[in-house]
PDB file of C-alpha atoms and ligand atoms in Angstrom:
ATOM      1  CA  MET J  19     -18.210   1.274  75.131  1.00  0.00           C
ATOM      2  CA  VAL J  20     -20.689  -1.559  74.588  1.00  0.00           C
ATOM      3  CA  THR J  21     -23.219  -0.683  71.931  1.00  0.00           C
ATOM      4  CA  SER J  22     -24.743  -4.067  71.237  1.00  0.00           C
ATOM      5  CA  CYS J  23     -24.342  -7.757  71.805  1.00  0.00           C
ATOM      6  CA  PRO J  24     -25.831 -10.072  69.157  1.00  0.00           C
ATOM      7  CA  GLN J  25     -28.859 -12.142  69.983  1.00  0.00           C
ATOM      8  CA  GLY J  26     -28.046 -15.565  71.324  1.00  0.00           C
ATOM      9  CA  LEU J  27     -24.834 -14.416  72.964  1.00  0.00           C
ATOM     10  CA  ASP J  28     -24.739 -14.167  76.763  1.00  0.00           C
ATOM     11  CA  PRO J  29     -23.242 -10.734  77.501  1.00  0.00           C
ATOM     12  CA  TYR J  30     -22.208 -11.943  80.982  1.00  0.00           C
ATOM     13  CA  ARG J  31     -20.185 -14.905  79.700  1.00  0.00           C
ATOM     14  CA  LEU J  32     -18.096 -13.272  77.017  1.00  0.00           C
ATOM     15  CA  PRO J  33     -14.367 -13.950  76.941  1.00  0.00           C
ATOM     16  CA  SER J  34     -12.606 -10.967  78.448  1.00  0.00           C
ATOM     17  CA  HIS J  35      -9.568 -11.422  76.215  1.00  0.00           C
ATOM     18  CA  ILE J  36      -9.492 -12.975  72.735  1.00  0.00           C
ATOM     19  CA  ALA J  37      -6.278 -13.942  70.929  1.00  0.00           C
ATOM     20  CA  VAL J  38      -6.296 -14.585  67.180  1.00  0.00           C
ATOM     21  CA  ILE J  39      -3.872 -16.321  64.839  1.00  0.00           C
ATOM     22  CA  MET J  40      -4.959 -14.634  61.614  1.00  0.00           C
ATOM     23  CA  ASP J  41      -4.028 -17.319  59.110  1.00  0.00           C
ATOM     24  CA  GLY J  42      -4.946 -18.173  55.527  1.00  0.00           C
ATOM     25  CA  ASN J  43      -4.394 -14.910  53.628  1.00  0.00           C
ATOM     26  CA  GLY J  44      -2.219 -16.601  51.009  1.00  0.00           C
ATOM     27  CA  ARG J  45      -4.645 -19.476  50.436  1.00  0.00           C
ATOM     28  CA  TRP J  46      -7.555 -17.038  50.178  1.00  0.00           C
ATOM     29  CA  ALA J  47      -5.744 -15.179  47.402  1.00  0.00           C
ATOM     30  CA  ARG J  48      -4.652 -18.360  45.619  1.00  0.00           C
ATOM     31  CA  ALA J  49      -8.228 -19.671  45.588  1.00  0.00           C
ATOM     32  CA  LYS J  50      -9.226 -16.498  43.761  1.00  0.00           C
ATOM     33  CA  GLY J  51      -6.286 -16.597  41.343  1.00  0.00           C
ATOM     34  CA  LEU J  52      -4.796 -13.487  42.966  1.00  0.00           C
ATOM     35  CA  PRO J  53      -1.269 -12.777  44.217  1.00  0.00           C
ATOM     36  CA  ARG J  54      -0.682 -13.556  47.932  1.00  0.00           C
ATOM     37  CA  MET J  55      -0.325  -9.855  48.662  1.00  0.00           C
ATOM     38  CA  MET J  56      -4.014  -9.310  47.851  1.00  0.00           C
ATOM     39  CA  GLY J  57      -4.825 -11.808  50.582  1.00  0.00           C
ATOM     40  CA  HIS J  58      -2.881  -9.751  53.109  1.00  0.00           C
ATOM     41  CA  ARG J  59      -4.680  -6.628  51.990  1.00  0.00           C
ATOM     42  CA  ALA J  60      -8.070  -8.327  52.365  1.00  0.00           C
ATOM     43  CA  GLY J  61      -6.959  -9.578  55.786  1.00  0.00           C
ATOM     44  CA  VAL J  62      -6.730  -5.982  57.005  1.00  0.00           C
ATOM     45  CA  GLN J  63     -10.484  -5.546  56.413  1.00  0.00           C
ATOM     46  CA  ALA J  64     -11.213  -8.683  58.451  1.00  0.00           C
ATOM     47  CA  LEU J  65      -9.061  -7.298  61.260  1.00  0.00           C
ATOM     48  CA  LYS J  66     -10.855  -3.954  61.226  1.00  0.00           C
ATOM     49  CA  SER J  67     -14.276  -5.565  61.441  1.00  0.00           C
ATOM     50  CA  THR J  68     -13.152  -8.013  64.163  1.00  0.00           C
ATOM     51  CA  LEU J  69     -11.727  -5.163  66.256  1.00  0.00           C
ATOM     52  CA  ARG J  70     -14.910  -3.113  65.859  1.00  0.00           C
ATOM     53  CA  ASN J  71     -17.171  -6.039  66.752  1.00  0.00           C
ATOM     54  CA  CYS J  72     -15.070  -7.032  69.774  1.00  0.00           C
ATOM     55  CA  SER J  73     -15.137  -3.456  70.976  1.00  0.00           C
ATOM     56  CA  ASP J  74     -18.894  -3.062  70.363  1.00  0.00           C
ATOM     57  CA  TRP J  75     -19.758  -6.335  72.057  1.00  0.00           C
ATOM     58  CA  GLY J  76     -17.796  -5.579  75.218  1.00  0.00           C
ATOM     59  CA  ILE J  77     -14.620  -7.653  74.831  1.00  0.00           C
ATOM     60  CA  ASN J  78     -11.857  -6.058  76.930  1.00  0.00           C
ATOM     61  CA  ALA J  79      -8.785  -7.152  74.992  1.00  0.00           C
ATOM     62  CA  LEU J  80      -7.941  -8.443  71.512  1.00  0.00           C
ATOM     63  CA  THR J  81      -4.442  -9.743  70.785  1.00  0.00           C
ATOM     64  CA  VAL J  82      -3.624 -10.630  67.188  1.00  0.00           C
ATOM     65  CA  TYR J  83      -0.645 -12.331  65.563  1.00  0.00           C
ATOM     66  CA  ALA J  84       0.423 -10.119  62.662  1.00  0.00           C
ATOM     67  CA  PHE J  85       4.018 -11.211  62.003  1.00  0.00           C
ATOM     68  CA  SER J  86       6.020 -13.949  63.690  1.00  0.00           C
ATOM     69  CA  THR J  87       9.770 -14.163  64.274  1.00  0.00           C
ATOM     70  CA  GLU J  88       9.640 -17.037  61.756  1.00  0.00           C
ATOM     71  CA  ASN J  89       7.856 -15.011  59.056  1.00  0.00           C
ATOM     72  CA  TRP J  90      11.192 -13.377  58.082  1.00  0.00           C
ATOM     73  CA  SER J  91      11.917 -16.628  56.250  1.00  0.00           C
ATOM     74  CA  ARG J  92       9.327 -15.720  53.584  1.00  0.00           C
ATOM     75  CA  PRO J  93      10.431 -14.253  50.228  1.00  0.00           C
ATOM     76  CA  VAL J  94      11.823 -10.758  50.675  1.00  0.00           C
ATOM     77  CA  ASP J  95       9.106  -9.236  48.447  1.00  0.00           C
ATOM     78  CA  GLU J  96       6.377 -10.577  50.704  1.00  0.00           C
ATOM     79  CA  VAL J  97       8.138  -9.395  53.870  1.00  0.00           C
ATOM     80  CA  ASN J  98       8.627  -5.932  52.376  1.00  0.00           C
ATOM     81  CA  PHE J  99       5.016  -5.810  51.250  1.00  0.00           C
ATOM     82  CA  LEU J 100       3.819  -6.689  54.742  1.00  0.00           C
ATOM     83  CA  MET J 101       5.995  -4.020  56.394  1.00  0.00           C
ATOM     84  CA  THR J 102       4.727  -1.376  53.965  1.00  0.00           C
ATOM     85  CA  LEU J 103       1.146  -2.571  54.500  1.00  0.00           C
ATOM     86  CA  PHE J 104       1.542  -2.275  58.298  1.00  0.00           C
ATOM     87  CA  GLU J 105       2.857   1.258  57.816  1.00  0.00           C
ATOM     88  CA  SER J 106       0.069   2.431  55.536  1.00  0.00           C
ATOM     89  CA  VAL J 107      -2.696   0.845  57.619  1.00  0.00           C
ATOM     90  CA  LEU J 108      -1.343   2.325  60.819  1.00  0.00           C
ATOM     91  CA  GLU J 109      -0.957   5.760  59.305  1.00  0.00           C
ATOM     92  CA  ARG J 110      -4.502   5.648  57.959  1.00  0.00           C
ATOM     93  CA  GLU J 111      -6.107   4.255  61.118  1.00  0.00           C
ATOM     94  CA  ILE J 112      -4.378   6.144  63.948  1.00  0.00           C
ATOM     95  CA  ASP J 113      -7.086   8.806  64.158  1.00  0.00           C
ATOM     96  CA  SER J 114      -9.998   6.405  64.131  1.00  0.00           C
ATOM     97  CA  LEU J 115      -8.318   4.234  66.799  1.00  0.00           C
ATOM     98  CA  GLU J 116      -8.092   7.361  68.940  1.00  0.00           C
ATOM     99  CA  ARG J 117     -11.689   8.330  68.237  1.00  0.00           C
ATOM    100  CA  GLU J 118     -12.907   4.865  69.149  1.00  0.00           C
ATOM    101  CA  HIS J 119     -10.948   4.887  72.454  1.00  0.00           C
ATOM    102  CA  VAL J 120      -8.824   1.896  71.442  1.00  0.00           C
ATOM    103  CA  ARG J 121      -5.548   1.428  73.329  1.00  0.00           C
ATOM    104  CA  ILE J 122      -3.108  -0.070  70.842  1.00  0.00           C
ATOM    105  CA  ARG J 123       0.194  -1.728  71.769  1.00  0.00           C
ATOM    106  CA  PHE J 124       2.694  -3.671  69.689  1.00  0.00           C
ATOM    107  CA  LEU J 125       4.258  -6.748  71.212  1.00  0.00           C
ATOM    108  CA  GLY J 126       7.457  -8.211  69.834  1.00  0.00           C
ATOM    109  CA  ASP J 127      11.015  -7.286  69.020  1.00  0.00           C
ATOM    110  CA  LEU J 128      10.281  -3.901  67.438  1.00  0.00           C
ATOM    111  CA  GLU J 129      13.911  -2.743  67.220  1.00  0.00           C
ATOM    112  CA  VAL J 130      14.563  -4.494  63.927  1.00  0.00           C
ATOM    113  CA  LEU J 131      11.450  -3.193  62.139  1.00  0.00           C
ATOM    114  CA  PRO J 132      11.848  -0.517  59.433  1.00  0.00           C
ATOM    115  CA  GLY J 133      12.359   2.994  60.854  1.00  0.00           C
ATOM    116  CA  ARG J 134       9.118   4.460  59.502  1.00  0.00           C
ATOM    117  CA  LEU J 135       7.078   1.613  60.946  1.00  0.00           C
ATOM    118  CA  ARG J 136       8.833   2.041  64.304  1.00  0.00           C
ATOM    119  CA  ASP J 137       7.965   5.753  64.314  1.00  0.00           C
ATOM    120  CA  LEU J 138       4.309   5.061  63.508  1.00  0.00           C
ATOM    121  CA  ILE J 139       4.192   2.403  66.223  1.00  0.00           C
ATOM    122  CA  SER J 140       5.526   4.895  68.794  1.00  0.00           C
ATOM    123  CA  GLU J 141       3.069   7.542  67.645  1.00  0.00           C
ATOM    124  CA  ALA J 142       0.053   5.202  67.787  1.00  0.00           C
ATOM    125  CA  THR J 143       1.118   3.746  71.145  1.00  0.00           C
ATOM    126  CA  ASN J 144       1.688   7.150  72.735  1.00  0.00           C
ATOM    127  CA  LYS J 145      -1.469   8.698  71.320  1.00  0.00           C
ATOM    128  CA  THR J 146      -3.723   5.928  72.608  1.00  0.00           C
ATOM    129  CA  ILE J 147      -1.944   5.018  75.856  1.00  0.00           C
ATOM    130  CA  GLY J 148      -4.582   6.703  78.026  1.00  0.00           C
ATOM    131  CA  ASN J 149      -7.572   5.332  76.108  1.00  0.00           C
ATOM    132  CA  GLU J 150     -10.054   3.375  78.157  1.00  0.00           C
ATOM    133  CA  GLY J 151     -11.595   1.261  75.409  1.00  0.00           C
ATOM    134  CA  ILE J 152     -10.531  -2.158  74.175  1.00  0.00           C
ATOM    135  CA  HIS J 153      -6.874  -3.164  74.560  1.00  0.00           C
ATOM    136  CA  PHE J 154      -5.680  -4.002  71.065  1.00  0.00           C
ATOM    137  CA  ASN J 155      -2.336  -5.817  71.043  1.00  0.00           C
ATOM    138  CA  VAL J 156      -0.642  -6.424  67.714  1.00  0.00           C
ATOM    139  CA  CYS J 157       2.077  -9.075  67.886  1.00  0.00           C
ATOM    140  CA  THR J 158       4.660  -7.929  65.372  1.00  0.00           C
ATOM    141  CA  ASN J 159       7.969  -9.750  65.019  1.00  0.00           C
ATOM    142  CA  TYR J 160       6.692 -11.760  67.957  1.00  0.00           C
ATOM    143  CA  GLY J 161       7.878 -15.200  69.014  1.00  0.00           C
ATOM    144  CA  GLY J 162       6.713 -16.964  72.171  1.00  0.00           C
ATOM    145  CA  ARG J 163      10.051 -18.670  72.794  1.00  0.00           C
ATOM    146  CA  ARG J 164      11.959 -15.429  72.347  1.00  0.00           C
ATOM    147  CA  GLU J 165       9.615 -13.721  74.807  1.00  0.00           C
ATOM    148  CA  LEU J 166      10.234 -16.452  77.399  1.00  0.00           C
ATOM    149  CA  VAL J 167      13.998 -16.344  76.937  1.00  0.00           C
ATOM    150  CA  LEU J 168      14.032 -12.554  77.323  1.00  0.00           C
ATOM    151  CA  ALA J 169      11.969 -12.779  80.497  1.00  0.00           C
ATOM    152  CA  ALA J 170      14.383 -15.366  81.932  1.00  0.00           C
ATOM    153  CA  LYS J 171      17.332 -13.193  80.944  1.00  0.00           C
ATOM    154  CA  ARG J 172      15.877 -10.119  82.665  1.00  0.00           C
ATOM    155  CA  LEU J 173      15.204 -12.034  85.878  1.00  0.00           C
ATOM    156  CA  ALA J 174      18.762 -13.435  85.773  1.00  0.00           C
ATOM    157  CA  GLU J 175      20.194  -9.934  85.299  1.00  0.00           C
ATOM    158  CA  LEU J 176      18.184  -8.552  88.222  1.00  0.00           C
ATOM    159  CA  SER J 177      19.354 -11.448  90.388  1.00  0.00           C
ATOM    160  CA  ALA J 178      22.992 -10.998  89.339  1.00  0.00           C
ATOM    161  CA  ARG J 179      22.787  -7.312  90.302  1.00  0.00           C
ATOM    162  CA  GLY J 180      21.420  -8.286  93.706  1.00  0.00           C
ATOM    163  CA  GLU J 181      18.082  -6.605  92.990  1.00  0.00           C
ATOM    164  CA  LEU J 182      16.066  -9.799  93.053  1.00  0.00           C
ATOM    165  CA  ASP J 183      16.180 -12.823  95.330  1.00  0.00           C
ATOM    166  CA  PRO J 184      16.048 -15.830  92.946  1.00  0.00           C
ATOM    167  CA  SER J 185      14.057 -17.826  95.482  1.00  0.00           C
ATOM    168  CA  SER J 186      11.296 -15.212  95.247  1.00  0.00           C
ATOM    169  CA  ILE J 187      10.687 -15.861  91.523  1.00  0.00           C
ATOM    170  CA  ASP J 188       7.178 -17.196  91.111  1.00  0.00           C
ATOM    171  CA  GLU J 189       4.623 -17.300  88.272  1.00  0.00           C
ATOM    172  CA  ASN J 190       3.519 -13.714  88.879  1.00  0.00           C
ATOM    173  CA  LYS J 191       7.083 -12.380  88.860  1.00  0.00           C
ATOM    174  CA  PHE J 192       7.823 -14.313  85.688  1.00  0.00           C
ATOM    175  CA  ALA J 193       4.653 -13.087  83.958  1.00  0.00           C
ATOM    176  CA  SER J 194       5.523  -9.513  84.922  1.00  0.00           C
ATOM    177  CA  GLN J 195       8.558  -9.751  82.610  1.00  0.00           C
ATOM    178  CA  LEU J 196       6.513 -10.841  79.591  1.00  0.00           C
ATOM    179  CA  LEU J 197       5.428  -8.463  76.836  1.00  0.00           C
ATOM    180  CA  THR J 198       1.837  -8.989  77.931  1.00  0.00           C
ATOM    181  CA  ALA J 199       2.496  -7.845  81.513  1.00  0.00           C
ATOM    182  CA  GLY J 200      -0.626  -6.241  82.932  1.00  0.00           C
ATOM    183  CA  GLU J 201      -2.954  -8.050  80.527  1.00  0.00           C
ATOM    184  CA  GLU J 202      -5.047 -11.011  81.640  1.00  0.00           C
ATOM    185  CA  ASP J 203      -4.360 -14.291  79.842  1.00  0.00           C
ATOM    186  CA  PRO J 204      -6.564 -14.914  76.777  1.00  0.00           C
ATOM    187  CA  ASP J 205      -9.778 -16.800  77.512  1.00  0.00           C
ATOM    188  CA  LEU J 206     -10.201 -17.775  73.886  1.00  0.00           C
ATOM    189  CA  LEU J 207      -7.710 -18.475  71.096  1.00  0.00           C
ATOM    190  CA  ILE J 208      -9.104 -18.402  67.559  1.00  0.00           C
ATOM    191  CA  ARG J 209      -7.080 -19.815  64.669  1.00  0.00           C
ATOM    192  CA  THR J 210      -8.404 -19.479  61.155  1.00  0.00           C
ATOM    193  CA  SER J 211      -7.640 -21.573  58.044  1.00  0.00           C
ATOM    194  CA  GLY J 212      -7.933 -24.933  59.782  1.00  0.00           C
ATOM    195  CA  GLU J 213      -4.349 -25.250  61.030  1.00  0.00           C
ATOM    196  CA  ARG J 214      -4.186 -26.976  64.401  1.00  0.00           C
ATOM    197  CA  ARG J 215      -1.023 -25.532  65.855  1.00  0.00           C
ATOM    198  CA  ILE J 216       0.132 -22.615  67.960  1.00  0.00           C
ATOM    199  CA  SER J 217       3.054 -21.550  65.737  1.00  0.00           C
ATOM    200  CA  ASN J 218       5.060 -19.981  68.594  1.00  0.00           C
ATOM    201  CA  PHE J 219       2.214 -17.702  69.736  1.00  0.00           C
ATOM    202  CA  LEU J 220       1.749 -16.729  73.426  1.00  0.00           C
ATOM    203  CA  LEU J 221       3.236 -19.976  74.737  1.00  0.00           C
ATOM    204  CA  TRP J 222       2.917 -18.973  78.402  1.00  0.00           C
ATOM    205  CA  GLN J 223      -0.321 -17.033  78.192  1.00  0.00           C
ATOM    206  CA  LEU J 224      -2.373 -19.709  76.407  1.00  0.00           C
ATOM    207  CA  ALA J 225      -1.958 -22.231  79.247  1.00  0.00           C
ATOM    208  CA  TYR J 226      -5.704 -22.389  79.943  1.00  0.00           C
ATOM    209  CA  SER J 227      -7.237 -20.673  76.906  1.00  0.00           C
ATOM    210  CA  GLU J 228     -10.086 -22.360  75.076  1.00  0.00           C
ATOM    211  CA  ILE J 229      -8.948 -23.147  71.530  1.00  0.00           C
ATOM    212  CA  TYR J 230     -11.266 -22.622  68.574  1.00  0.00           C
ATOM    213  CA  VAL J 231     -10.096 -23.611  65.097  1.00  0.00           C
ATOM    214  CA  THR J 232     -12.160 -22.727  62.046  1.00  0.00           C
ATOM    215  CA  ASP J 233     -11.622 -23.585  58.389  1.00  0.00           C
ATOM    216  CA  VAL J 234     -12.635 -20.029  57.438  1.00  0.00           C
ATOM    217  CA  LEU J 235      -9.677 -18.231  55.859  1.00  0.00           C
ATOM    218  CA  TRP J 236      -8.742 -15.020  57.650  1.00  0.00           C
ATOM    219  CA  PRO J 237      -9.985 -12.560  54.963  1.00  0.00           C
ATOM    220  CA  ASP J 238     -13.416 -14.248  55.146  1.00  0.00           C
ATOM    221  CA  PHE J 239     -13.576 -14.038  58.960  1.00  0.00           C
ATOM    222  CA  ASP J 240     -16.591 -11.766  59.357  1.00  0.00           C
ATOM    223  CA  GLU J 241     -19.129 -10.924  62.037  1.00  0.00           C
ATOM    224  CA  SER J 242     -20.925 -14.247  61.734  1.00  0.00           C
ATOM    225  CA  ALA J 243     -17.645 -16.188  61.980  1.00  0.00           C
ATOM    226  CA  LEU J 244     -16.772 -14.287  65.176  1.00  0.00           C
ATOM    227  CA  LEU J 245     -20.251 -14.896  66.556  1.00  0.00           C
ATOM    228  CA  HIS J 246     -19.844 -18.601  65.828  1.00  0.00           C
ATOM    229  CA  ALA J 247     -16.545 -18.678  67.748  1.00  0.00           C
ATOM    230  CA  LEU J 248     -18.111 -16.897  70.710  1.00  0.00           C
ATOM    231  CA  LEU J 249     -21.150 -19.191  70.799  1.00  0.00           C
ATOM    232  CA  ASP J 250     -18.822 -22.184  70.719  1.00  0.00           C
ATOM    233  CA  TYR J 251     -16.828 -20.657  73.593  1.00  0.00           C
ATOM    234  CA  GLN J 252     -19.981 -20.110  75.641  1.00  0.00           C
ATOM    235  CA  ALA J 253     -20.880 -23.769  75.305  1.00  0.00           C
ATOM    236  CA  ARG J 254     -17.569 -24.863  76.843  1.00  0.00           C
ATOM    237  CA  CYS J 255     -17.018 -25.899  80.429  1.00  0.00           C
ATOM    238  CA  ARG J 256     -13.756 -24.448  81.744  1.00  0.00           C
ATOM    239  CA  ARG J 257     -12.430 -26.548  84.581  1.00  0.00           C
ATOM    240  CA  PHE J 258      -8.870 -25.277  85.091  1.00  0.00           C
ATOM    241  CA  GLY J 259      -7.860 -28.695  86.366  1.00  0.00           C
ATOM    242  CA  GLY J 260     -10.777 -28.873  88.790  1.00  0.00           C
ATOM    243  CA  LEU J 261     -14.193 -30.391  88.347  1.00  0.00           C
ATOM    244  CA  ASP J 262     -17.284 -29.251  86.520  1.00  0.00           C
ATOM    245  CA  PRO J 263     -19.172 -27.097  89.119  1.00  0.00           C
ATOM    246  CA  ILE J 264     -22.264 -29.333  88.801  1.00  0.00           C
ATOM    247  CA  GLU J 265     -20.232 -32.507  89.332  1.00  0.00           C
ATOM    248  CA  ASN J 266     -18.450 -30.820  92.241  1.00  0.00           C
ATOM    249  CA  ARG J 267     -21.756 -30.081  93.937  1.00  0.00           C
ATOM    250  CA  SER J 268     -23.064 -33.596  93.532  1.00  0.00           C
ATOM    251  CA  ILE J 269     -19.883 -35.057  95.085  1.00  0.00           C
ATOM    252  CA  GLY J 270     -20.160 -32.556  97.955  1.00  0.00           C
ATOM    253  CA  GLU J 271     -23.772 -33.588  98.547  1.00  0.00           C
ATOM    254  CA  LYS J 272     -22.866 -37.271  98.731  1.00  0.00           C
ATOM    255  CA  THR J 273     -20.051 -36.872 101.271  1.00  0.00           C
TER     256      THR J 273
HETATM  257  C1  IPE G  17      -1.321 -15.121  57.612  1.00  0.00           C
HETATM  258  O1  IPE G  17      -1.602 -15.620  56.361  1.00  0.00           O
HETATM  259  C2  IPE G  17      -0.610 -13.790  57.565  1.00  0.00           C
HETATM  260  C3  IPE G  17       0.797 -13.824  58.000  1.00  0.00           C
HETATM  261  C4  IPE G  17       1.425 -14.853  58.435  1.00  0.00           C
HETATM  262  C5  IPE G  17       1.511 -12.571  57.890  1.00  0.00           C
HETATM  263  P1  IPE G  17      -0.558 -16.491  55.545  1.00  0.00           P
HETATM  264  O2  IPE G  17       0.293 -15.561  54.720  1.00  0.00           O
HETATM  265  O3  IPE G  17       0.208 -17.362  56.462  1.00  0.00           O
HETATM  266  O4  IPE G  17      -1.499 -17.326  54.605  1.00  0.00           O
HETATM  267  P2  IPE G  17      -1.331 -18.855  54.196  1.00  0.00           P
HETATM  268  O5  IPE G  17      -1.176 -19.637  55.448  1.00  0.00           O
HETATM  269  O6  IPE G  17      -0.114 -18.931  53.326  1.00  0.00           O
HETATM  270  O7  IPE G  17      -2.591 -19.178  53.467  1.00  0.00           O
HETATM  271  C1  IPE G  18       1.262 -17.782  62.090  1.00  0.00           C
HETATM  272  O1  IPE G  18       0.933 -18.108  60.773  1.00  0.00           O
HETATM  273  C2  IPE G  18       1.792 -16.366  62.138  1.00  0.00           C
HETATM  274  C3  IPE G  18       0.832 -15.313  61.853  1.00  0.00           C
HETATM  275  C4  IPE G  18      -0.449 -15.470  61.659  1.00  0.00           C
HETATM  276  C5  IPE G  18       1.383 -13.982  61.836  1.00  0.00           C
HETATM  277  P1  IPE G  18       1.965 -18.863  59.816  1.00  0.00           P
HETATM  278  O2  IPE G  18       1.278 -19.042  58.533  1.00  0.00           O
HETATM  279  O3  IPE G  18       3.266 -18.146  59.820  1.00  0.00           O
HETATM  280  O4  IPE G  18       2.158 -20.239  60.599  1.00  0.00           O
HETATM  281  P2  IPE G  18       2.600 -21.671  60.054  1.00  0.00           P
HETATM  282  O5  IPE G  18       3.823 -21.478  59.209  1.00  0.00           O
HETATM  283  O6  IPE G  18       1.443 -22.205  59.249  1.00  0.00           O
HETATM  284  O7  IPE G  18       2.831 -22.489  61.288  1.00  0.00           O
HETATM  285 MG1   MG G  19      -0.112 -19.237  57.150  1.00  0.00          MG
END
């Protein structure tokens, strides 16, 4: 449900799908002399406002990186804090997600998450599965390489059982085995905190996404920071390996 689109933004050229690497919670806290955990807590507020703005402005899908397969290597206290934070936020927000027609899904290896979190994830997913608002994908215990390996494994199993002709495997068949199956690829990837890397996020899906890196730390990523990212996106020329449409026309006219 589109309620408004800020001035200056072209409502017809919005990215349909935005992916976000929400980074910089720890540095935000350190800069304020606070424990890292406070940064994660503040990051939840930034996520809530980003989801609301994306939904209000007419973005169809938002996919965020909440916890990577590599994040288990952090101190056990921080990992436990994050799991408990995910639980309490989910429990608190399930009703408002429903009310706001959000369809939430969790992408990643969910089997190894704590039992209570797994239950809340199932509840939120099932409750919102029929919602027709923004698709909100939360990558939790997600790793791009693991996702690709699992997809390859599933295709190999189907082939070994004689249910799939290996010569028929193409990009669409491969993508249908990914956790994002059914979702369009992100048009725009935002990474906060100035880091210029992908950190094992959506390795297949980001093939042609526009990348926007900002020095803003995730807890400070507010409406104006999102607007800035979208204005930057709208100034880009996406060529997908082809030519700029204007250049294309001028070549056509000459020949
Ligand atoms: C991102 O913030 C949140 C998660 C990875 C869970 P960080 O915790 O990575 O914050 P920095 O990068 O240490 O500042
Ligand atoms: C990426 O951030 C993962 C998430 C935002 C969940 P990290 O902070 O884990 O990435 P690196 O270690 O800087 O590459
Ligand atoms: Mg980080």
